[in-house]
CSV table of C-alpha atoms and ligand atoms in Angstrom, one decimal:
chain,number,residue,atom,x,y,z
A,136,UNK,CA,-70.8,-35.2,30.0
A,137,UNK,CA,-67.3,-35.6,28.8
A,138,UNK,CA,-65.0,-38.3,30.1
A,139,UNK,CA,-61.5,-36.9,30.7
A,140,UNK,CA,-58.8,-39.0,29.1
A,141,UNK,CA,-55.4,-38.7,30.7
A,142,UNK,CA,-52.2,-40.5,30.8
A,143,UNK,CA,-49.3,-40.3,33.2
A,144,UNK,CA,-50.6,-37.1,34.8
A,145,UNK,CA,-51.4,-35.2,31.6
A,146,UNK,CA,-54.8,-34.6,30.1
A,147,UNK,CA,-54.8,-35.8,26.5
A,148,UNK,CA,-55.6,-33.4,23.7
A,149,UNK,CA,-58.7,-35.3,22.7
A,150,UNK,CA,-60.3,-34.3,25.9
A,151,UNK,CA,-60.1,-30.6,25.0
A,152,UNK,CA,-61.4,-31.4,21.5
A,153,UNK,CA,-64.4,-33.1,23.1
A,154,UNK,CA,-65.0,-30.3,25.5
A,155,UNK,CA,-64.9,-27.8,22.7
A,156,UNK,CA,-67.3,-29.8,20.6
A,157,UNK,CA,-69.7,-30.3,23.6
A,158,UNK,CA,-69.8,-26.5,24.3
A,159,UNK,CA,-70.9,-25.9,20.7
A,160,UNK,CA,-73.9,-28.3,20.8
A,161,UNK,CA,-76.9,-26.1,20.3
A,162,UNK,CA,-79.4,-26.7,23.1
A,163,UNK,CA,-76.8,-28.1,25.5
A,164,UNK,CA,-77.3,-26.3,28.8
A,165,UNK,CA,-74.3,-27.6,30.7
A,166,UNK,CA,-71.0,-29.3,29.9
A,167,UNK,CA,-69.6,-31.5,32.7
A,168,UNK,CA,-66.1,-32.9,32.6
A,169,UNK,CA,-65.7,-36.2,34.5
A,170,UNK,CA,-62.2,-37.0,35.8
A,171,UNK,CA,-61.2,-40.3,37.5
A,172,UNK,CA,-57.7,-40.8,38.8
A,173,UNK,CA,-55.4,-41.3,41.7
A,174,UNK,CA,-53.8,-37.9,42.6
A,175,UNK,CA,-55.6,-36.3,39.7
A,176,UNK,CA,-56.3,-33.0,41.4
A,177,UNK,CA,-53.5,-31.2,39.5
A,178,UNK,CA,-55.5,-31.7,36.3
A,179,UNK,CA,-58.6,-30.0,37.5
A,180,UNK,CA,-57.6,-26.3,37.0
A,181,UNK,CA,-57.0,-26.9,33.3
A,182,UNK,CA,-60.5,-28.4,32.9
A,183,UNK,CA,-62.4,-25.9,35.0
A,184,UNK,CA,-62.0,-23.2,32.4
A,185,UNK,CA,-63.4,-25.5,29.8
A,186,UNK,CA,-66.5,-26.9,31.5
A,187,UNK,CA,-69.4,-25.7,33.6
A,188,UNK,CA,-68.6,-28.4,36.1
A,189,UNK,CA,-65.7,-30.7,36.8
A,190,UNK,CA,-66.7,-33.8,38.7
A,191,UNK,CA,-63.8,-35.9,39.9
A,192,UNK,CA,-63.4,-39.1,41.9
A,193,UNK,CA,-59.9,-39.9,43.2
A,194,UNK,CA,-58.5,-43.1,44.6
A,195,UNK,CA,-56.2,-46.0,44.0
A,196,UNK,CA,-59.0,-47.8,42.0
A,197,UNK,CA,-58.4,-45.2,39.2
A,198,UNK,CA,-54.6,-45.2,39.4
A,199,UNK,CA,-54.2,-47.0,36.1
A,200,UNK,CA,-56.8,-47.3,33.4
A,201,UNK,CA,-59.0,-50.4,33.7
A,202,UNK,CA,-62.4,-50.2,32.1
A,203,UNK,CA,-64.2,-52.0,35.0
A,204,UNK,CA,-63.9,-49.3,37.7
A,205,UNK,CA,-64.5,-46.6,35.1
A,206,UNK,CA,-67.6,-48.4,33.9
A,207,UNK,CA,-69.0,-48.9,37.4
A,208,UNK,CA,-68.4,-45.3,38.3
A,209,UNK,CA,-69.9,-44.0,35.1
A,210,UNK,CA,-73.1,-46.1,35.5
A,211,UNK,CA,-73.6,-44.6,38.9
A,212,UNK,CA,-72.8,-41.0,37.8
A,213,UNK,CA,-75.0,-41.2,34.7
A,214,UNK,CA,-77.9,-42.4,36.8
A,215,UNK,CA,-77.4,-39.4,39.1
A,216,UNK,CA,-76.9,-36.7,36.5
A,217,UNK,CA,-78.9,-38.1,33.5
A,218,UNK,CA,-76.8,-36.4,30.8
A,219,UNK,CA,-78.2,-36.2,27.3
A,220,UNK,CA,-74.9,-37.5,25.9
A,221,UNK,CA,-71.7,-39.0,27.2
A,222,UNK,CA,-68.6,-38.3,25.1
A,223,UNK,CA,-65.6,-40.7,25.3
A,224,UNK,CA,-62.5,-40.6,23.1
A,225,UNK,CA,-62.4,-43.2,20.3
A,226,UNK,CA,-58.9,-44.1,21.6
A,227,UNK,CA,-57.5,-47.4,22.8
A,228,UNK,CA,-58.7,-46.4,26.2
A,229,UNK,CA,-62.2,-45.4,25.0
A,230,UNK,CA,-62.8,-48.4,22.7
A,231,UNK,CA,-62.0,-50.6,25.8
A,232,UNK,CA,-64.7,-48.9,27.8
A,233,UNK,CA,-67.4,-47.5,25.5
A,234,UNK,CA,-69.2,-50.5,24.1
A,235,UNK,CA,-69.6,-52.4,27.4
A,236,UNK,CA,-70.5,-49.2,29.2
A,237,UNK,CA,-73.3,-48.5,26.6
A,238,UNK,CA,-74.6,-52.0,27.2
A,239,UNK,CA,-74.6,-51.5,31.0
A,240,UNK,CA,-76.4,-48.2,30.5
A,241,UNK,CA,-78.8,-49.7,27.9
A,242,UNK,CA,-77.8,-46.7,25.8
A,243,UNK,CA,-77.3,-46.1,22.1
A,244,UNK,CA,-73.6,-45.9,21.0
A,245,UNK,CA,-71.9,-44.5,17.9
A,246,UNK,CA,-68.2,-45.1,17.7
A,247,UNK,CA,-65.6,-43.2,15.6
A,248,UNK,CA,-67.9,-40.1,15.5
A,249,UNK,CA,-66.7,-37.1,13.6
A,250,UNK,CA,-69.7,-34.8,14.2
A,251,UNK,CA,-72.8,-34.6,16.3
A,252,UNK,CA,-75.8,-32.4,17.0
A,253,UNK,CA,-78.7,-32.5,19.3
A,254,UNK,CA,-81.9,-33.7,17.6
A,255,UNK,CA,-85.5,-33.2,18.7
A,256,UNK,CA,-85.1,-36.5,20.5
A,257,UNK,CA,-81.6,-37.7,21.2
A,258,UNK,CA,-78.6,-37.0,19.0
A,259,UNK,CA,-77.7,-37.1,15.3
A,260,UNK,CA,-74.2,-38.5,15.0
A,261,UNK,CA,-71.9,-38.8,11.9
A,262,UNK,CA,-69.2,-41.4,11.6
A,263,UNK,CA,-67.0,-42.6,8.8
A,264,UNK,CA,-67.6,-46.0,7.4
A,265,UNK,CA,-65.7,-48.4,5.1
A,266,UNK,CA,-62.4,-46.9,6.1
A,267,UNK,CA,-63.7,-43.3,5.6
A,268,UNK,CA,-65.1,-43.8,2.2
A,269,UNK,CA,-68.6,-42.9,3.4
A,270,UNK,CA,-69.9,-40.7,6.1
A,271,UNK,CA,-73.0,-42.2,7.7
A,272,UNK,CA,-75.5,-40.3,9.8
A,273,UNK,CA,-77.0,-42.1,12.8
A,274,UNK,CA,-79.9,-41.1,14.9
A,275,UNK,CA,-79.5,-42.1,18.5
A,276,UNK,CA,-82.8,-41.9,20.3
A,277,UNK,CA,-82.1,-43.3,23.7
A,278,UNK,CA,-80.4,-41.1,26.3
A,279,UNK,CA,-77.7,-40.9,27.1
A,280,UNK,CA,-76.2,-41.1,23.6
A,281,UNK,CA,-72.7,-42.6,24.1
A,282,UNK,CA,-70.6,-41.0,21.5
A,283,UNK,CA,-67.1,-42.1,21.0
A,284,UNK,CA,-65.3,-39.2,19.4
A,285,UNK,CA,-62.6,-39.7,16.8
A,286,UNK,CA,-59.3,-37.9,17.8
A,287,UNK,CA,-58.5,-34.7,15.8
A,288,UNK,CA,-62.0,-34.4,14.5
A,289,UNK,CA,-62.5,-31.1,16.4
A,290,UNK,CA,-60.1,-28.2,16.9
A,291,UNK,CA,-59.7,-27.5,20.6
A,292,UNK,CA,-60.5,-23.9,21.5
A,293,UNK,CA,-59.7,-22.0,24.7
A,294,UNK,CA,-62.5,-21.0,27.0
A,295,UNK,CA,-62.7,-19.0,30.2
A,296,UNK,CA,-65.4,-20.7,32.2
A,297,UNK,CA,-65.0,-21.1,35.9
A,298,UNK,CA,-66.5,-24.5,36.3
A,299,UNK,CA,-67.8,-25.7,39.6
A,300,UNK,CA,-65.5,-28.4,41.0
A,301,UNK,CA,-67.2,-31.3,42.7
A,302,UNK,CA,-65.5,-34.1,44.5
A,303,UNK,CA,-67.7,-37.2,44.0
A,304,UNK,CA,-67.7,-40.5,45.7
A,305,UNK,CA,-67.7,-43.3,43.2
A,306,UNK,CA,-68.4,-46.0,45.9
A,307,UNK,CA,-67.0,-49.5,45.6
A,308,UNK,CA,-65.9,-49.9,42.0
A,309,UNK,CA,-63.5,-52.7,42.7
A,310,UNK,CA,-65.4,-55.6,44.3
A,311,UNK,CA,-66.2,-58.5,41.9
A,312,UNK,CA,-63.8,-57.1,39.3
A,313,UNK,CA,-62.6,-59.6,36.7
A,314,UNK,CA,-59.8,-57.6,35.1
A,315,UNK,CA,-56.7,-56.0,36.5
A,316,UNK,CA,-54.1,-53.7,35.2
A,317,UNK,CA,-50.7,-55.3,35.0
A,318,UNK,CA,-48.3,-52.7,33.4
A,319,UNK,CA,-48.0,-50.0,30.9
A,320,UNK,CA,-45.5,-50.8,28.2
A,321,UNK,CA,-44.7,-47.9,25.9
A,322,UNK,CA,-43.8,-48.5,22.3
A,323,UNK,CA,-40.5,-46.7,21.7
A,324,UNK,CA,-41.2,-43.7,19.6
A,325,UNK,CA,-39.2,-41.2,17.7
A,326,UNK,CA,-41.0,-38.4,19.5
A,327,UNK,CA,-42.5,-37.0,16.3
A,328,UNK,CA,-46.2,-36.2,16.6
A,329,UNK,CA,-47.6,-35.5,13.2
A,330,UNK,CA,-51.0,-34.6,14.7
A,331,UNK,CA,-49.5,-31.5,16.3
A,332,UNK,CA,-47.5,-30.3,13.3
A,333,UNK,CA,-48.5,-27.1,11.4
A,334,UNK,CA,-46.9,-28.1,8.1
A,335,UNK,CA,-46.8,-31.8,7.0
A,336,UNK,CA,-45.1,-33.2,3.9
A,337,UNK,CA,-46.7,-36.5,3.0
A,338,UNK,CA,-44.6,-38.9,1.0
A,339,UNK,CA,-46.1,-41.6,-1.2
A,340,UNK,CA,-45.0,-44.5,-3.3
A,341,UNK,CA,-44.1,-42.0,-6.1
A,342,UNK,CA,-40.8,-41.4,-4.2
A,343,UNK,CA,-39.8,-44.8,-5.7
A,344,UNK,CA,-36.7,-45.6,-3.8
A,345,UNK,CA,-35.3,-45.1,-0.3
A,346,UNK,CA,-32.4,-43.1,-1.5
A,347,UNK,CA,-34.7,-40.4,-2.8
A,348,UNK,CA,-35.9,-39.8,0.8
A,349,UNK,CA,-32.9,-37.5,1.4
A,350,UNK,CA,-34.5,-35.0,-1.1
A,351,UNK,CA,-37.8,-34.8,0.7
A,352,UNK,CA,-36.2,-34.8,4.2
A,353,UNK,CA,-34.1,-31.8,3.3
A,354,UNK,CA,-37.2,-30.1,1.8
A,355,UNK,CA,-39.3,-30.7,4.9
A,356,UNK,CA,-36.5,-29.4,7.1
A,357,UNK,CA,-36.1,-26.2,5.0
A,358,UNK,CA,-39.8,-25.3,5.3
A,359,UNK,CA,-40.2,-26.3,8.9
A,360,UNK,CA,-42.4,-29.3,8.2
A,361,UNK,CA,-42.5,-32.8,9.6
A,362,UNK,CA,-42.5,-35.8,7.3
A,363,UNK,CA,-45.5,-38.1,7.1
A,364,UNK,CA,-46.2,-41.0,4.7
A,365,UNK,CA,-48.8,-43.1,3.0
A,366,UNK,CA,-48.9,-46.8,3.9
A,367,UNK,CA,-46.6,-48.2,1.2
A,368,UNK,CA,-43.8,-46.0,2.4
A,369,UNK,CA,-44.3,-47.1,6.0
A,370,UNK,CA,-44.6,-50.8,4.9
A,371,UNK,CA,-41.3,-50.4,3.0
A,372,UNK,CA,-39.7,-49.3,6.3
A,373,UNK,CA,-38.6,-45.9,5.0
A,374,UNK,CA,-40.6,-44.0,7.7
A,375,UNK,CA,-41.9,-45.2,11.0
A,376,UNK,CA,-45.5,-46.4,11.4
A,377,UNK,CA,-46.2,-43.4,13.8
A,378,UNK,CA,-46.1,-41.0,10.8
A,379,UNK,CA,-48.6,-43.0,8.7
A,380,UNK,CA,-51.6,-40.8,7.7
A,381,UNK,CA,-54.9,-42.5,7.0
A,382,UNK,CA,-57.6,-44.8,8.2
A,383,UNK,CA,-55.1,-47.2,9.7
A,384,UNK,CA,-52.7,-44.4,10.7
A,385,UNK,CA,-53.2,-41.0,12.1
A,386,UNK,CA,-55.8,-38.3,11.4
A,387,UNK,CA,-54.1,-34.9,11.0
A,388,UNK,CA,-55.4,-31.3,10.5
A,389,UNK,CA,-52.3,-29.2,9.8
A,390,UNK,CA,-52.4,-25.8,8.3
A,391,UNK,CA,-50.6,-27.1,5.2
A,392,UNK,CA,-50.3,-30.6,3.8
A,393,UNK,CA,-48.0,-31.2,0.8
A,394,UNK,CA,-48.7,-34.6,-0.7
A,395,UNK,CA,-45.8,-35.8,-2.8
A,396,UNK,CA,-46.3,-38.8,-5.1
A,397,UNK,CA,-49.5,-39.9,-3.2
A,398,UNK,CA,-52.4,-41.2,-5.4
A,399,UNK,CA,-55.1,-40.3,-2.9
A,400,UNK,CA,-56.7,-43.6,-2.0
A,401,UNK,CA,-59.7,-43.1,0.3
A,402,UNK,CA,-57.8,-44.7,3.2
A,403,UNK,CA,-55.2,-42.0,2.9
A,404,UNK,CA,-57.7,-39.1,2.3
A,405,UNK,CA,-59.5,-40.1,5.5
A,406,UNK,CA,-56.5,-39.0,7.5
A,407,UNK,CA,-55.7,-35.7,5.9
A,408,UNK,CA,-58.7,-34.2,4.2
A,409,UNK,CA,-59.2,-31.8,7.2
A,410,UNK,CA,-55.9,-29.9,6.5
A,411,UNK,CA,-56.5,-26.2,5.9
A,412,UNK,CA,-54.6,-26.2,2.6
A,413,UNK,CA,-53.6,-29.2,0.6
A,414,UNK,CA,-51.0,-29.1,-2.2
A,415,UNK,CA,-50.5,-32.2,-4.3
A,416,UNK,CA,-47.7,-33.1,-6.6
A,417,UNK,CA,-48.4,-36.1,-8.8
A,418,UNK,CA,-47.4,-36.9,-12.4
A,419,UNK,CA,-50.8,-38.4,-13.1
A,420,UNK,CA,-53.4,-35.6,-13.7
A,421,UNK,CA,-56.2,-38.1,-12.9
A,422,UNK,CA,-54.8,-39.0,-9.5
A,423,UNK,CA,-57.7,-38.8,-7.0
A,424,UNK,CA,-55.6,-36.7,-4.6
A,425,UNK,CA,-56.4,-33.7,-6.9
A,426,UNK,CA,-60.0,-34.0,-6.0
A,427,UNK,CA,-59.2,-32.9,-2.4
A,428,UNK,CA,-56.2,-30.7,-3.2
A,429,UNK,CA,-56.6,-26.9,-3.2
A,430,UNK,CA,-53.5,-26.6,-5.4
A,431,UNK,CA,-52.0,-29.2,-7.7
A,432,UNK,CA,-48.8,-29.6,-9.7
A,433,UNK,CA,-48.9,-32.3,-12.4
A,434,UNK,CA,-45.2,-33.3,-12.8
A,435,UNK,CA,-42.4,-35.5,-11.5
A,436,UNK,CA,-41.9,-34.8,-7.8
A,437,UNK,CA,-38.1,-35.2,-8.3
A,438,UNK,CA,-38.2,-32.2,-10.6
A,439,UNK,CA,-40.7,-30.1,-8.6
A,440,UNK,CA,-39.3,-30.5,-5.1
A,441,UNK,CA,-35.9,-28.9,-5.9
A,442,UNK,CA,-37.7,-25.9,-7.6
A,443,UNK,CA,-40.1,-25.5,-4.6
A,444,UNK,CA,-37.1,-25.6,-2.3
A,445,UNK,CA,-35.3,-22.8,-4.2
A,446,UNK,CA,-38.4,-20.7,-4.5
A,447,UNK,CA,-39.3,-21.0,-0.9
A,448,UNK,CA,-35.8,-20.1,0.2
A,449,UNK,CA,-35.9,-17.1,-2.1
A,450,UNK,CA,-39.1,-15.9,-0.6
A,451,UNK,CA,-38.0,-16.6,3.0
A,452,UNK,CA,-34.9,-14.5,2.5
B,231,FAD,C1,-57.6,-51.8,5.4
B,231,FAD,C2,-56.7,-50.8,4.7
B,231,FAD,C3,-56.2,-49.7,5.4
B,231,FAD,C4,-55.4,-48.8,4.8
B,231,FAD,N1,-54.9,-47.8,5.5
B,231,FAD,C5,-54.1,-46.9,4.9
B,231,FAD,C6,-53.7,-45.7,5.6
B,231,FAD,O1,-53.9,-45.5,6.8
B,231,FAD,N2,-52.9,-44.8,4.9
B,231,FAD,C7,-52.6,-45.0,3.6
B,231,FAD,O2,-51.9,-44.1,3.0
B,231,FAD,N3,-53.0,-46.0,2.9
B,231,FAD,C8,-53.7,-47.0,3.5
B,231,FAD,N4,-54.1,-48.1,2.8
B,231,FAD,C9,-53.6,-48.3,1.5
B,231,FAD,C10,-54.3,-47.5,0.4
B,231,FAD,O3,-55.4,-48.3,-0.1
B,231,FAD,C11,-53.4,-47.2,-0.8
B,231,FAD,O4,-52.8,-48.4,-1.3
B,231,FAD,C12,-52.2,-46.3,-0.4
B,231,FAD,O5,-52.7,-45.1,0.2
B,231,FAD,C13,-51.5,-45.9,-1.7
B,231,FAD,O6,-50.3,-45.2,-1.3
B,231,FAD,P1,-49.6,-44.2,-2.4
B,231,FAD,O7,-50.6,-43.2,-2.8
B,231,FAD,O8,-48.4,-43.8,-1.7
B,231,FAD,O9,-49.2,-45.2,-3.5
B,231,FAD,P2,-49.9,-45.4,-5.0
B,231,FAD,O10,-51.3,-45.6,-4.9
B,231,FAD,O11,-49.0,-46.4,-5.6
B,231,FAD,O12,-49.6,-44.0,-5.7
B,231,FAD,C14,-48.4,-43.5,-6.0
B,231,FAD,C15,-48.7,-42.2,-6.8
B,231,FAD,O13,-47.5,-41.6,-7.1
B,231,FAD,C16,-47.6,-41.0,-8.4
B,231,FAD,N5,-46.2,-40.9,-8.9
B,231,FAD,C17,-45.4,-41.9,-9.3
B,231,FAD,N6,-44.2,-41.5,-9.6
B,231,FAD,C18,-44.2,-40.1,-9.4
B,231,FAD,C19,-43.3,-39.1,-9.5
B,231,FAD,N7,-42.0,-39.3,-10.0
B,231,FAD,N8,-43.7,-37.8,-9.3
B,231,FAD,C20,-44.9,-37.5,-8.9
B,231,FAD,N9,-45.9,-38.5,-8.7
B,231,FAD,C21,-45.5,-39.8,-8.9
B,231,FAD,C22,-48.5,-41.9,-9.2
B,231,FAD,O14,-49.1,-41.3,-10.2
B,231,FAD,C23,-49.4,-42.4,-8.1
B,231,FAD,O15,-50.6,-41.6,-8.1
B,231,FAD,C24,-55.0,-49.0,3.4
B,231,FAD,C25,-55.5,-50.1,2.7
B,231,FAD,C26,-56.4,-51.0,3.3
B,231,FAD,C27,-56.9,-52.1,2.6
């Protein structure tokens, strides 16, 4: 069972990541997407091709996210369906809901999961620990296993199922509620989403000064990449927080990640090690980034970047 996460009328990518992961679980007979919302019917078609069943409950109680109605509805639905596992995104939304829901279900819970398989009894779930320095494997014996899935841990894949659509009555999910939704206040953003970019150029403290940012900005523009950063660059205010890669930033899986002047602290690696190809430029041959890079250049980035720019332009023309 996969809980559909949506915001302002759009299903969030993590839902499709979870549905893909669920379909791949060996021994899983059926994938059910569960959608709660007010006027959420428009989202059903996009889900029905991805799941064997889409169960939805619609009504004002689900207009805005509040963990209480979700929790009450899921306790009822889980009792009816008895799924082996319930997948919830490890998002702000999911972390609000998952733990108290697991308590209400008397179920086992693993948060921030990056992989899971069905075991003889229950599920085996992997999650990062100590800011991604370790990956720990957990056995969850009790059913359902509540698995809170880290965003960008799985690549969403298309599917062509024609899932049965079931309108389901959640009953009274409001009475006795102690919390209420007040408002959604969006943080102003630049609109850059590094989790969706194909090519990402990551900038680290090796850039030294803000004035040197012009060089890497032009480089990124030339090669059709978006700029991302390690934490010190964000802390210095040279790039916005929304482009920070790592355990306290975003997890990305681009086709190509070019790390410029980044040492490769484990908190940074946690956010980019899933890139298909990693190229690192660092003047220190012992920098830990080279342990995860597929290609490495040991030199001063201020010398290397202009050469790369020229070479790529030559090749492109
Ligand atoms: C709780 C916690 C959460 C954190 N979360 C994150 C996170 O989400 N993301 C993150 O990135 N960090 C995070 N950090 C910080 C992390 O531990 C590192 O301090 C940080 O990643 C280092 O950034 P850096 O590699 O840019 O800088 P440094 O470690 O200072 O490395 C700079 C590198 O640049 C190289 N260099 C210097 N000059 C040049 C040059 N001219 N040309 C080429 N190379 C050069 C150096 O050899 C060095 O390897 C977190 C830390 C904590 C404690």
